[in-house]
């Protein structure tokens, strides 16, 4: 007899997408509070989460080969470097504002995610095998691989 414990739970199977959605929501609220200049006790923690987690997730998406622990350490260090470089650049240009720093970090994060997306699109082994089979059949029918009789 099957019991409830025999079935995989939704919490275990769908935990990563749920956590990603929560992270995006927290980051979005923080950015909205900062850009609207709303005084709230949640503003600082949410912005710090966005400034650190955004570039870290972007770097982790770009790095696909290392082990998960190495990828996490590299992503955390890279996020810290990105934040410090943004702050140093804006400070040296005398344009240090909250909104400008957030926009700069968001732009860098978006570029990292676009880079990762571009790498995923270009990988032929990640395409659907049925699509590759149909492309091969079309090449054969087009005459590119015509079998010539032996002489």
PDB file of C-alpha atoms in Angstrom:
ATOM      1  CA  UNK A   1       0.000   0.000   0.000  1.00  0.00           C
ATOM      2  CA  UNK A   2       1.351   3.407  -0.947  1.00  0.00           C
ATOM      3  CA  UNK A   3       1.475   6.111   1.601  1.00  0.00           C
ATOM      4  CA  UNK A   4       1.979   9.827   1.340  1.00  0.00           C
ATOM      5  CA  UNK A   5       5.684   9.394   2.100  1.00  0.00           C
ATOM      6  CA  UNK A   6       6.205   7.303  -1.041  1.00  0.00           C
ATOM      7  CA  UNK A   7       5.372  10.199  -3.332  1.00  0.00           C
ATOM      8  CA  UNK A   8       7.953  12.906  -4.027  1.00  0.00           C
ATOM      9  CA  UNK A   9       6.890  16.121  -2.425  1.00  0.00           C
ATOM     10  CA  UNK A  10       6.442  19.317  -4.314  1.00  0.00           C
ATOM     11  CA  UNK A  11       8.666  21.103  -1.842  1.00  0.00           C
ATOM     12  CA  UNK A  12      11.659  18.938  -2.695  1.00  0.00           C
ATOM     13  CA  UNK A  13      11.181  18.943  -6.459  1.00  0.00           C
ATOM     14  CA  UNK A  14      10.305  22.607  -6.916  1.00  0.00           C
ATOM     15  CA  UNK A  15      12.438  24.240  -4.239  1.00  0.00           C
ATOM     16  CA  UNK A  16      15.031  25.869  -6.515  1.00  0.00           C
ATOM     17  CA  UNK A  17      12.536  27.752  -8.731  1.00  0.00           C
ATOM     18  CA  UNK A  18      10.628  28.923  -5.658  1.00  0.00           C
ATOM     19  CA  UNK A  19      13.810  30.234  -4.027  1.00  0.00           C
ATOM     20  CA  UNK A  20      14.798  31.958  -7.264  1.00  0.00           C
ATOM     21  CA  UNK A  21      11.400  33.630  -7.412  1.00  0.00           C
ATOM     22  CA  UNK A  22      11.700  34.790  -3.809  1.00  0.00           C
ATOM     23  CA  UNK A  23      15.179  36.197  -4.519  1.00  0.00           C
ATOM     24  CA  UNK A  24      13.909  38.115  -7.549  1.00  0.00           C
ATOM     25  CA  UNK A  25      10.978  39.479  -5.527  1.00  0.00           C
ATOM     26  CA  UNK A  26      13.231  40.627  -2.682  1.00  0.00           C
ATOM     27  CA  UNK A  27      15.643  42.236  -5.133  1.00  0.00           C
ATOM     28  CA  UNK A  28      12.841  43.924  -7.053  1.00  0.00           C
ATOM     29  CA  UNK A  29      11.298  45.375  -3.906  1.00  0.00           C
ATOM     30  CA  UNK A  30      14.698  46.635  -2.768  1.00  0.00           C
ATOM     31  CA  UNK A  31      15.430  48.289  -6.101  1.00  0.00           C
ATOM     32  CA  UNK A  32      11.974  49.860  -6.193  1.00  0.00           C
ATOM     33  CA  UNK A  33      12.374  51.214  -2.650  1.00  0.00           C
ATOM     34  CA  UNK A  34      15.802  52.642  -3.416  1.00  0.00           C
ATOM     35  CA  UNK A  35      14.936  54.224  -6.755  1.00  0.00           C
ATOM     36  CA  UNK A  36      11.715  55.713  -5.354  1.00  0.00           C
ATOM     37  CA  UNK A  37      13.683  57.019  -2.337  1.00  0.00           C
ATOM     38  CA  UNK A  38      11.263  55.502   0.151  1.00  0.00           C
ATOM     39  CA  UNK A  39      12.365  55.513   3.780  1.00  0.00           C
ATOM     40  CA  UNK A  40      11.774  51.985   5.004  1.00  0.00           C
ATOM     41  CA  UNK A  41      13.595  49.649   7.386  1.00  0.00           C
ATOM     42  CA  UNK A  42      13.548  46.980   4.643  1.00  0.00           C
ATOM     43  CA  UNK A  43      15.332  49.152   2.102  1.00  0.00           C
ATOM     44  CA  UNK A  44      18.914  48.559   3.246  1.00  0.00           C
ATOM     45  CA  UNK A  45      18.781  44.750   3.647  1.00  0.00           C
ATOM     46  CA  UNK A  46      16.919  44.276   0.369  1.00  0.00           C
ATOM     47  CA  UNK A  47      19.385  46.495  -1.523  1.00  0.00           C
ATOM     48  CA  UNK A  48      22.353  44.696   0.008  1.00  0.00           C
ATOM     49  CA  UNK A  49      20.777  41.402  -1.040  1.00  0.00           C
ATOM     50  CA  UNK A  50      20.314  42.694  -4.592  1.00  0.00           C
ATOM     51  CA  UNK A  51      23.811  44.156  -4.834  1.00  0.00           C
ATOM     52  CA  UNK A  52      25.419  40.917  -3.686  1.00  0.00           C
ATOM     53  CA  UNK A  53      23.093  38.174  -4.992  1.00  0.00           C
ATOM     54  CA  UNK A  54      22.556  39.630  -8.474  1.00  0.00           C
ATOM     55  CA  UNK A  55      26.169  39.580  -9.664  1.00  0.00           C
ATOM     56  CA  UNK A  56      26.825  36.331  -7.770  1.00  0.00           C
ATOM     57  CA  UNK A  57      24.002  34.566  -9.609  1.00  0.00           C
ATOM     58  CA  UNK A  58      25.154  36.064 -12.914  1.00  0.00           C
ATOM     59  CA  UNK A  59      28.707  34.819 -12.411  1.00  0.00           C
ATOM     60  CA  UNK A  60      27.444  31.398 -11.301  1.00  0.00           C
ATOM     61  CA  UNK A  61      25.357  31.192 -14.477  1.00  0.00           C
ATOM     62  CA  UNK A  62      28.385  31.985 -16.632  1.00  0.00           C
ATOM     63  CA  UNK A  63      30.597  29.422 -14.879  1.00  0.00           C
ATOM     64  CA  UNK A  64      29.261  26.010 -15.814  1.00  0.00           C
ATOM     65  CA  UNK A  65      32.286  23.709 -15.569  1.00  0.00           C
ATOM     66  CA  UNK A  66      33.530  23.994 -11.955  1.00  0.00           C
ATOM     67  CA  UNK A  67      32.106  22.002  -9.089  1.00  0.00           C
ATOM     68  CA  UNK A  68      29.188  23.636  -7.262  1.00  0.00           C
ATOM     69  CA  UNK A  69      31.278  24.586  -4.220  1.00  0.00           C
ATOM     70  CA  UNK A  70      33.992  26.169  -6.359  1.00  0.00           C
ATOM     71  CA  UNK A  71      31.367  27.960  -8.421  1.00  0.00           C
ATOM     72  CA  UNK A  72      29.738  29.370  -5.259  1.00  0.00           C
ATOM     73  CA  UNK A  73      33.039  30.651  -3.872  1.00  0.00           C
ATOM     74  CA  UNK A  74      34.047  32.157  -7.219  1.00  0.00           C
ATOM     75  CA  UNK A  75      30.629  33.772  -7.656  1.00  0.00           C
ATOM     76  CA  UNK A  76      30.722  35.295  -4.170  1.00  0.00           C
ATOM     77  CA  UNK A  77      34.219  36.682  -4.691  1.00  0.00           C
ATOM     78  CA  UNK A  78      33.311  37.956  -8.151  1.00  0.00           C
ATOM     79  CA  UNK A  79      30.198  39.696  -6.831  1.00  0.00           C
ATOM     80  CA  UNK A  80      32.268  41.439  -4.199  1.00  0.00           C
ATOM     81  CA  UNK A  81      34.796  42.528  -6.844  1.00  0.00           C
ATOM     82  CA  UNK A  82      32.038  43.842  -9.128  1.00  0.00           C
ATOM     83  CA  UNK A  83      30.472  45.836  -6.283  1.00  0.00           C
ATOM     84  CA  UNK A  84      33.802  47.296  -5.240  1.00  0.00           C
ATOM     85  CA  UNK A  85      34.740  48.221  -8.813  1.00  0.00           C
ATOM     86  CA  UNK A  86      31.384  49.931  -9.362  1.00  0.00           C
ATOM     87  CA  UNK A  87      31.782  51.880  -6.122  1.00  0.00           C
ATOM     88  CA  UNK A  88      35.404  52.815  -6.904  1.00  0.00           C
ATOM     89  CA  UNK A  89      34.599  53.919 -10.453  1.00  0.00           C
ATOM     90  CA  UNK A  90      31.607  56.008  -9.418  1.00  0.00           C
ATOM     91  CA  UNK A  91      33.558  57.489  -6.503  1.00  0.00           C
ATOM     92  CA  UNK A  92      36.488  58.472  -8.688  1.00  0.00           C
ATOM     93  CA  UNK A  93      34.096  60.106 -11.168  1.00  0.00           C
ATOM     94  CA  UNK A  94      32.391  61.987  -8.289  1.00  0.00           C
ATOM     95  CA  UNK A  95      28.988  60.634  -9.310  1.00  0.00           C
ATOM     96  CA  UNK A  96      28.348  58.381  -6.320  1.00  0.00           C
ATOM     97  CA  UNK A  97      24.576  58.092  -5.874  1.00  0.00           C
ATOM     98  CA  UNK A  98      22.416  55.226  -4.684  1.00  0.00           C
ATOM     99  CA  UNK A  99      20.356  55.006  -7.864  1.00  0.00           C
ATOM    100  CA  UNK A 100      23.370  55.172 -10.154  1.00  0.00           C
ATOM    101  CA  UNK A 101      25.171  52.387  -8.320  1.00  0.00           C
ATOM    102  CA  UNK A 102      22.108  50.160  -8.387  1.00  0.00           C
ATOM    103  CA  UNK A 103      21.614  50.751 -12.095  1.00  0.00           C
ATOM    104  CA  UNK A 104      25.295  50.017 -12.789  1.00  0.00           C
ATOM    105  CA  UNK A 105      25.176  46.746 -10.841  1.00  0.00           C
ATOM    106  CA  UNK A 106      21.894  45.801 -12.555  1.00  0.00           C
ATOM    107  CA  UNK A 107      23.431  46.474 -15.983  1.00  0.00           C
ATOM    108  CA  UNK A 108      26.482  44.336 -15.220  1.00  0.00           C
ATOM    109  CA  UNK A 109      24.255  41.564 -13.887  1.00  0.00           C
ATOM    110  CA  UNK A 110      22.072  41.707 -17.005  1.00  0.00           C
ATOM    111  CA  UNK A 111      25.163  41.454 -19.217  1.00  0.00           C
ATOM    112  CA  UNK A 112      26.355  38.411 -17.274  1.00  0.00           C
ATOM    113  CA  UNK A 113      22.988  36.694 -17.675  1.00  0.00           C
ATOM    114  CA  UNK A 114      22.898  37.544 -21.397  1.00  0.00           C
ATOM    115  CA  UNK A 115      26.386  36.085 -21.773  1.00  0.00           C
ATOM    116  CA  UNK A 116      25.267  32.862 -20.081  1.00  0.00           C
ATOM    117  CA  UNK A 117      22.151  32.749 -22.250  1.00  0.00           C
ATOM    118  CA  UNK A 118      24.241  33.219 -25.399  1.00  0.00           C
ATOM    119  CA  UNK A 119      26.487  30.340 -24.404  1.00  0.00           C
ATOM    120  CA  UNK A 120      23.466  28.101 -23.829  1.00  0.00           C
ATOM    121  CA  UNK A 121      21.958  28.973 -27.205  1.00  0.00           C
ATOM    122  CA  UNK A 122      25.182  28.264 -29.115  1.00  0.00           C
ATOM    123  CA  UNK A 123      25.756  24.791 -27.627  1.00  0.00           C
ATOM    124  CA  UNK A 124      24.549  22.247 -30.184  1.00  0.00           C
ATOM    125  CA  UNK A 125      24.360  19.401 -27.660  1.00  0.00           C
ATOM    126  CA  UNK A 126      21.720  21.297 -25.678  1.00  0.00           C
ATOM    127  CA  UNK A 127      19.248  21.433 -28.535  1.00  0.00           C
ATOM    128  CA  UNK A 128      16.430  18.958 -28.825  1.00  0.00           C
ATOM    129  CA  UNK A 129      17.649  15.625 -30.319  1.00  0.00           C
ATOM    130  CA  UNK A 130      14.527  15.392 -32.462  1.00  0.00           C
ATOM    131  CA  UNK A 131      15.337  18.786 -34.008  1.00  0.00           C
ATOM    132  CA  UNK A 132      18.876  17.656 -34.784  1.00  0.00           C
ATOM    133  CA  UNK A 133      17.518  14.475 -36.381  1.00  0.00           C
ATOM    134  CA  UNK A 134      15.127  16.461 -38.578  1.00  0.00           C
ATOM    135  CA  UNK A 135      17.942  18.812 -39.615  1.00  0.00           C
ATOM    136  CA  UNK A 136      20.033  15.799 -40.589  1.00  0.00           C
ATOM    137  CA  UNK A 137      17.191  14.341 -42.615  1.00  0.00           C
ATOM    138  CA  UNK A 138      16.725  17.647 -44.433  1.00  0.00           C
ATOM    139  CA  UNK A 139      20.451  17.742 -45.269  1.00  0.00           C
ATOM    140  CA  UNK A 140      20.297  14.224 -46.686  1.00  0.00           C
ATOM    141  CA  UNK A 141      17.209  15.022 -48.768  1.00  0.00           C
ATOM    142  CA  UNK A 142      18.737  18.242 -50.070  1.00  0.00           C
ATOM    143  CA  UNK A 143      21.386  16.226 -51.916  1.00  0.00           C
ATOM    144  CA  UNK A 144      24.422  17.302 -49.941  1.00  0.00           C
ATOM    145  CA  UNK A 145      25.134  13.717 -48.958  1.00  0.00           C
ATOM    146  CA  UNK A 146      24.325  11.930 -52.184  1.00  0.00           C
ATOM    147  CA  UNK A 147      25.697   8.433 -52.409  1.00  0.00           C
ATOM    148  CA  UNK A 148      27.747   7.979 -55.541  1.00  0.00           C
ATOM    149  CA  UNK A 149      27.834   4.554 -57.142  1.00  0.00           C
ATOM    150  CA  UNK A 150      31.145   2.701 -57.093  1.00  0.00           C
ATOM    151  CA  UNK A 151      32.937   2.467 -60.452  1.00  0.00           C
TER     152      UNK A 151
END
